[in-house]
mmCIF file of C-alpha atoms in Angstrom:
data_model
loop_
_atom_site.group_PDB
_atom_site.id
_atom_site.type_symbol
_atom_site.label_atom_id
_atom_site.label_comp_id
_atom_site.label_asym_id
_atom_site.label_seq_id
_atom_site.Cartn_x
_atom_site.Cartn_y
_atom_site.Cartn_z
ATOM 1 C CA SER D 1 0.045 -0.204 -0.042
ATOM 2 C CA GLN D 2 1.307 3.453 -0.517
ATOM 3 C CA THR D 3 1.586 6.135 2.350
ATOM 4 C CA ILE D 4 2.574 9.793 2.187
ATOM 5 C CA HIS D 5 4.594 11.655 4.496
ATOM 6 C CA GLN D 6 5.245 15.359 5.126
ATOM 7 C CA TRP D 7 7.860 16.742 7.881
ATOM 8 C CA PRO D 8 7.816 19.061 9.571
ATOM 9 C CA ALA D 9 4.211 18.934 11.024
ATOM 10 C CA THR D 10 4.661 22.550 12.364
ATOM 11 C CA LEU D 11 7.111 24.904 11.809
ATOM 12 C CA VAL D 12 7.572 28.696 12.864
ATOM 13 C CA GLN D 13 10.187 30.864 11.212
ATOM 14 C CA PRO D 14 11.051 34.564 11.354
ATOM 15 C CA VAL D 15 10.544 36.727 8.031
ATOM 16 C CA GLY D 16 13.403 36.422 5.642
ATOM 17 C CA SER D 17 14.440 33.119 7.110
ATOM 18 C CA PRO D 18 14.740 30.143 4.743
ATOM 19 C CA LEU D 19 12.337 27.117 4.061
ATOM 20 C CA SER D 20 12.503 23.708 3.315
ATOM 21 C CA LEU D 21 9.508 21.196 3.443
ATOM 22 C CA GLU D 22 9.521 17.726 2.436
ATOM 23 C CA CYS D 23 7.426 15.330 1.200
ATOM 24 C CA THR D 24 7.853 11.545 0.486
ATOM 25 C CA VAL D 25 5.947 8.723 -0.846
ATOM 26 C CA GLU D 26 5.890 5.212 -0.292
ATOM 27 C CA GLY D 27 4.944 2.102 -2.352
ATOM 28 C CA THR D 28 4.710 3.285 -5.522
ATOM 29 C CA SER D 29 6.962 4.727 -8.448
ATOM 30 C CA ASN D 30 6.653 7.631 -10.705
ATOM 31 C CA PRO D 31 3.892 9.103 -9.105
ATOM 32 C CA ASN D 32 2.427 12.527 -9.971
ATOM 33 C CA LEU D 33 3.177 14.785 -6.875
ATOM 34 C CA TYR D 34 1.634 18.254 -5.896
ATOM 35 C CA TRP D 35 2.121 21.035 -3.391
ATOM 36 C CA TYR D 36 -0.848 22.908 -2.119
ATOM 37 C CA ARG D 37 -1.382 25.932 0.165
ATOM 38 C CA GLN D 38 -4.297 26.251 2.336
ATOM 39 C CA ALA D 39 -4.745 29.734 3.800
ATOM 40 C CA ALA D 40 -7.460 30.462 6.674
ATOM 41 C CA GLY D 41 -8.314 26.948 6.629
ATOM 42 C CA ARG D 42 -10.453 27.243 3.437
ATOM 43 C CA GLY D 43 -9.403 26.901 -0.390
ATOM 44 C CA LEU D 44 -6.610 24.789 -1.531
ATOM 45 C CA GLN D 45 -3.992 26.668 -3.845
ATOM 46 C CA LEU D 46 -2.314 24.570 -6.084
ATOM 47 C CA LEU D 47 1.418 25.593 -6.134
ATOM 48 C CA PHE D 48 3.457 23.228 -7.978
ATOM 49 C CA TYR D 49 3.110 19.671 -9.381
ATOM 50 C CA SER D 50 5.662 17.339 -10.939
ATOM 51 C CA VAL D 51 5.228 14.253 -13.529
ATOM 52 C CA GLY D 52 8.665 13.302 -12.897
ATOM 53 C CA ILE D 53 12.133 13.670 -11.645
ATOM 54 C CA GLY D 54 13.415 16.959 -12.272
ATOM 55 C CA GLN D 55 10.010 18.277 -13.976
ATOM 56 C CA ILE D 56 8.521 20.927 -11.792
ATOM 57 C CA SER D 57 5.426 23.106 -13.081
ATOM 58 C CA SER D 58 4.657 26.175 -11.316
ATOM 59 C CA GLU D 59 0.946 27.360 -11.010
ATOM 60 C CA VAL D 60 1.379 30.638 -9.254
ATOM 61 C CA PRO D 61 4.468 32.723 -9.436
ATOM 62 C CA GLN D 62 5.636 33.678 -5.956
ATOM 63 C CA ASN D 63 8.350 33.702 -3.136
ATOM 64 C CA LEU D 64 8.521 29.897 -3.528
ATOM 65 C CA SER D 65 10.161 27.078 -5.693
ATOM 66 C CA ALA D 66 9.810 23.389 -5.487
ATOM 67 C CA SER D 67 12.217 20.460 -6.600
ATOM 68 C CA ARG D 68 12.019 16.437 -7.298
ATOM 69 C CA PRO D 69 15.387 15.153 -6.887
ATOM 70 C CA GLN D 70 14.218 11.586 -6.508
ATOM 71 C CA ASP D 71 11.328 9.829 -7.949
ATOM 72 C CA ARG D 72 9.193 9.826 -4.575
ATOM 73 C CA GLN D 73 10.689 13.017 -3.010
ATOM 74 C CA PHE D 74 9.233 16.493 -3.365
ATOM 75 C CA ILE D 75 10.510 19.742 -1.635
ATOM 76 C CA LEU D 76 9.159 23.186 -1.174
ATOM 77 C CA SER D 77 11.771 25.590 -0.714
ATOM 78 C CA SER D 78 12.005 29.255 -0.257
ATOM 79 C CA LYS D 79 15.078 31.767 0.245
ATOM 80 C CA LYS D 80 13.283 34.192 2.340
ATOM 81 C CA LEU D 81 10.025 34.025 3.981
ATOM 82 C CA LEU D 82 7.372 36.588 3.695
ATOM 83 C CA LEU D 83 4.548 36.972 6.241
ATOM 84 C CA SER D 84 2.107 36.103 3.327
ATOM 85 C CA ASP D 85 3.566 32.560 3.321
ATOM 86 C CA SER D 86 2.311 31.749 6.556
ATOM 87 C CA GLY D 87 -0.333 28.697 6.095
ATOM 88 C CA PHE D 88 -0.910 24.999 5.890
ATOM 89 C CA TYR D 89 1.094 23.350 2.940
ATOM 90 C CA LEU D 90 -0.269 20.015 1.857
ATOM 91 C CA CYS D 91 1.738 17.367 -0.378
ATOM 92 C CA ALA D 92 -0.639 14.808 -2.557
ATOM 93 C CA TYR D 93 0.331 12.416 -4.844
ATOM 94 C CA THR D 94 -1.551 10.459 -8.006
ATOM 95 C CA TRP D 95 -0.514 6.776 -8.518
ATOM 96 C CA GLY D 96 -1.123 6.424 -12.244
ATOM 97 C CA ARG D 97 -1.526 8.409 -14.969
ATOM 98 C CA ARG D 98 -5.255 7.928 -15.867
ATOM 99 C CA ARG D 99 -7.597 10.886 -15.311
ATOM 100 C CA THR D 100 -9.653 8.501 -13.042
ATOM 101 C CA ASP D 101 -7.075 8.067 -10.503
ATOM 102 C CA THR D 102 -7.533 9.478 -6.982
ATOM 103 C CA GLN D 103 -5.232 12.147 -5.849
ATOM 104 C CA TYR D 104 -4.340 11.351 -1.959
ATOM 105 C CA PHE D 105 -3.078 14.022 0.435
ATOM 106 C CA GLY D 106 0.009 13.931 3.138
ATOM 107 C CA PRO D 107 -0.986 14.937 7.026
ATOM 108 C CA GLY D 108 0.153 18.779 5.998
ATOM 109 C CA THR D 109 2.933 21.124 7.432
ATOM 110 C CA ARG D 110 1.428 24.242 9.497
ATOM 111 C CA LEU D 111 3.847 27.225 8.798
ATOM 112 C CA THR D 112 3.924 30.147 10.530
ATOM 113 C CA VAL D 113 6.260 33.310 9.712
ATOM 114 C CA LEU D 114 6.624 35.910 12.140
ATOM 115 C CA ALA Q 1 -13.039 26.845 -18.633
ATOM 116 C CA GLN Q 2 -13.499 24.091 -15.874
ATOM 117 C CA SER Q 3 -14.963 25.287 -12.438
ATOM 118 C CA VAL Q 4 -16.643 23.815 -8.932
ATOM 119 C CA ALA Q 5 -18.718 25.941 -6.814
ATOM 120 C CA GLN Q 6 -19.949 24.799 -3.385
ATOM 121 C CA PRO Q 7 -22.714 27.638 -2.798
ATOM 122 C CA GLU Q 8 -22.851 27.097 1.103
ATOM 123 C CA ASP Q 9 -20.000 28.101 3.418
ATOM 124 C CA GLN Q 10 -21.856 26.273 6.000
ATOM 125 C CA VAL Q 11 -24.130 23.400 6.672
ATOM 126 C CA ASN Q 12 -26.127 22.741 9.669
ATOM 127 C CA VAL Q 13 -27.848 19.787 10.523
ATOM 128 C CA ALA Q 14 -29.031 17.669 13.996
ATOM 129 C CA GLU Q 15 -27.509 14.321 14.456
ATOM 130 C CA GLY Q 16 -29.682 11.886 13.144
ATOM 131 C CA ASN Q 17 -31.056 13.927 10.346
ATOM 132 C CA PRO Q 18 -30.005 13.100 6.514
ATOM 133 C CA LEU Q 19 -27.268 16.087 5.188
ATOM 134 C CA THR Q 20 -26.491 17.390 1.831
ATOM 135 C CA VAL Q 21 -23.537 19.250 0.863
ATOM 136 C CA LYS Q 22 -23.927 20.930 -2.283
ATOM 137 C CA CYS Q 23 -21.433 21.313 -5.470
ATOM 138 C CA THR Q 24 -21.814 21.936 -9.020
ATOM 139 C CA TYR Q 25 -19.247 21.858 -11.606
ATOM 140 C CA SER Q 26 -18.486 23.025 -15.229
ATOM 141 C CA VAL Q 27 -16.151 20.763 -17.662
ATOM 142 C CA SER Q 28 -15.910 20.183 -20.803
ATOM 143 C CA GLY Q 29 -16.091 16.240 -21.680
ATOM 144 C CA ASN Q 30 -16.647 13.674 -18.854
ATOM 145 C CA PRO Q 31 -16.391 14.902 -15.570
ATOM 146 C CA TYR Q 32 -14.380 13.171 -13.095
ATOM 147 C CA LEU Q 33 -15.669 14.306 -9.563
ATOM 148 C CA PHE Q 34 -14.280 13.743 -6.320
ATOM 149 C CA TRP Q 35 -15.187 14.393 -2.717
ATOM 150 C CA TYR Q 36 -12.666 15.041 -0.029
ATOM 151 C CA VAL Q 37 -13.165 15.755 3.923
ATOM 152 C CA GLN Q 38 -10.797 17.383 5.966
ATOM 153 C CA TYR Q 39 -10.482 17.548 10.119
ATOM 154 C CA PRO Q 40 -9.044 20.304 11.646
ATOM 155 C CA ASN Q 41 -5.095 20.564 10.942
ATOM 156 C CA ARG Q 42 -5.183 17.439 9.229
ATOM 157 C CA GLY Q 43 -4.557 16.757 5.546
ATOM 158 C CA LEU Q 44 -7.683 15.655 3.004
ATOM 159 C CA GLN Q 45 -9.170 12.612 3.395
ATOM 160 C CA PHE Q 46 -10.478 11.096 0.237
ATOM 161 C CA LEU Q 47 -14.382 9.984 0.166
ATOM 162 C CA LEU Q 48 -15.588 8.819 -3.071
ATOM 163 C CA LYS Q 49 -15.372 9.640 -6.491
ATOM 164 C CA TYR Q 50 -17.613 9.409 -9.958
ATOM 165 C CA ILE Q 51 -16.139 8.304 -12.784
ATOM 166 C CA THR Q 52 -18.784 6.545 -14.947
ATOM 167 C CA GLY Q 53 -21.730 4.355 -14.684
ATOM 168 C CA ASP Q 54 -24.306 4.068 -11.685
ATOM 169 C CA ASN Q 55 -25.065 7.899 -10.811
ATOM 170 C CA LEU Q 56 -25.212 6.908 -7.073
ATOM 171 C CA VAL Q 57 -21.521 6.611 -5.743
ATOM 172 C CA LYS Q 58 -21.189 5.145 -2.547
ATOM 173 C CA GLY Q 59 -18.214 6.131 -0.340
ATOM 174 C CA SER Q 60 -16.312 5.774 3.147
ATOM 175 C CA TYR Q 61 -17.994 6.370 6.274
ATOM 176 C CA GLY Q 62 -21.560 6.013 5.043
ATOM 177 C CA PHE Q 63 -21.443 8.930 2.630
ATOM 178 C CA GLU Q 64 -22.727 8.774 -0.767
ATOM 179 C CA ALA Q 65 -23.007 10.921 -3.894
ATOM 180 C CA GLU Q 66 -25.395 11.715 -6.541
ATOM 181 C CA PHE Q 67 -24.438 12.670 -10.013
ATOM 182 C CA ASN Q 68 -26.497 14.811 -11.858
ATOM 183 C CA LYS Q 69 -25.556 15.267 -15.733
ATOM 184 C CA SER Q 70 -28.446 17.779 -16.293
ATOM 185 C CA GLN Q 71 -27.882 19.862 -13.471
ATOM 186 C CA THR Q 72 -24.546 19.607 -13.464
ATOM 187 C CA SER Q 73 -24.367 18.680 -10.011
ATOM 188 C CA PHE Q 74 -22.476 16.051 -7.447
ATOM 189 C CA HIS Q 75 -24.067 16.540 -4.021
ATOM 190 C CA LEU Q 76 -22.750 14.920 -1.032
ATOM 191 C CA LYS Q 77 -25.347 12.704 1.354
ATOM 192 C CA LYS Q 78 -25.453 10.981 4.265
ATOM 193 C CA PRO Q 79 -28.917 9.541 5.371
ATOM 194 C CA SER Q 80 -27.977 10.136 9.280
ATOM 195 C CA ALA Q 81 -25.444 12.393 10.270
ATOM 196 C CA LEU Q 82 -23.373 11.872 13.126
ATOM 197 C CA VAL Q 83 -21.481 14.754 15.376
ATOM 198 C CA SER Q 84 -18.472 13.230 14.496
ATOM 199 C CA ASP Q 85 -19.007 14.175 10.626
ATOM 200 C CA SER Q 86 -18.496 17.718 11.286
ATOM 201 C CA ALA Q 87 -15.728 18.782 9.214
ATOM 202 C CA LEU Q 88 -14.668 20.883 6.136
ATOM 203 C CA TYR Q 89 -15.952 19.211 2.851
ATOM 204 C CA PHE Q 90 -14.197 19.764 -0.382
ATOM 205 C CA CYS Q 91 -15.752 18.950 -4.009
ATOM 206 C CA ALA Q 92 -13.065 18.726 -6.947
ATOM 207 C CA VAL Q 93 -12.772 18.157 -10.515
ATOM 208 C CA ARG Q 94 -10.108 16.649 -12.681
ATOM 209 C CA VAL Q 95 -8.918 18.750 -15.375
ATOM 210 C CA THR Q 96 -8.685 17.570 -19.046
ATOM 211 C CA SER Q 97 -5.071 16.621 -19.098
ATOM 212 C CA ASN Q 98 -2.434 13.982 -18.185
ATOM 213 C CA THR Q 99 -1.215 16.083 -15.212
ATOM 214 C CA GLY Q 100 -3.836 14.647 -12.860
ATOM 215 C CA LYS Q 101 -4.572 18.173 -11.501
ATOM 216 C CA LEU Q 102 -7.894 18.732 -9.700
ATOM 217 C CA ILE Q 103 -9.832 21.990 -9.452
ATOM 218 C CA PHE Q 104 -11.315 22.345 -5.852
ATOM 219 C CA GLY Q 105 -14.492 24.166 -4.721
ATOM 220 C CA GLN Q 106 -14.016 26.508 -1.822
ATOM 221 C CA GLY Q 107 -15.215 24.117 0.965
ATOM 222 C CA THR Q 108 -18.327 23.624 3.036
ATOM 223 C CA THR Q 109 -17.894 23.725 6.960
ATOM 224 C CA LEU Q 110 -20.383 20.745 8.017
ATOM 225 C CA GLN Q 111 -21.675 21.311 11.346
ATOM 226 C CA VAL Q 112 -23.628 18.533 13.003
ATOM 227 C CA LYS Q 113 -25.179 19.441 16.367
ATOM 228 C CA PRO Q 114 -26.260 16.755 19.189
#
């Protein structure tokens, strides 16, 4: 069975500091991977997605970047955090390439920028 | 353009009563529709999906959803609500590409009162 992990679970960072959030998937190969941000406990904003190693597509130009150094690892980064980067960050994966495949979510990382 | 709408920010029901959370969609081509639930500070959990076939889809935790092509709706239902069903519910539609991307509604908070 597949599982998805995110860490850290909670993070408090000062403005201007760097960021690295990690997401890993187990039990599958070559998944599609996604980073979302959820602000104020409501809507989900797709930030990045990846269909393969080194392939990153950005949905919203902003202060963040993503990388996929390994097949099942997806990293969200920032060189200098802004207050507006605070939120709940969710990683997700799809196992398979069919449009009918389900997207599964990780437990999330709560980021607070002070 | 593809879109999903959840017209109600919040739905309140009494425990034991039936519940409905509404979702309407706009897509080109065949719709692939999903429902997710989110508990506080948790990732999204997959409930059910409509791909094709029977218009009544059964999912986890006693939830079901009714697909109505003529009304372009995919409402989530449960015959008897539990207090533990109180959470944030998201409807989503798959985009017409091989990226696996989903478009999410803004979410509906379900409050079940004892």
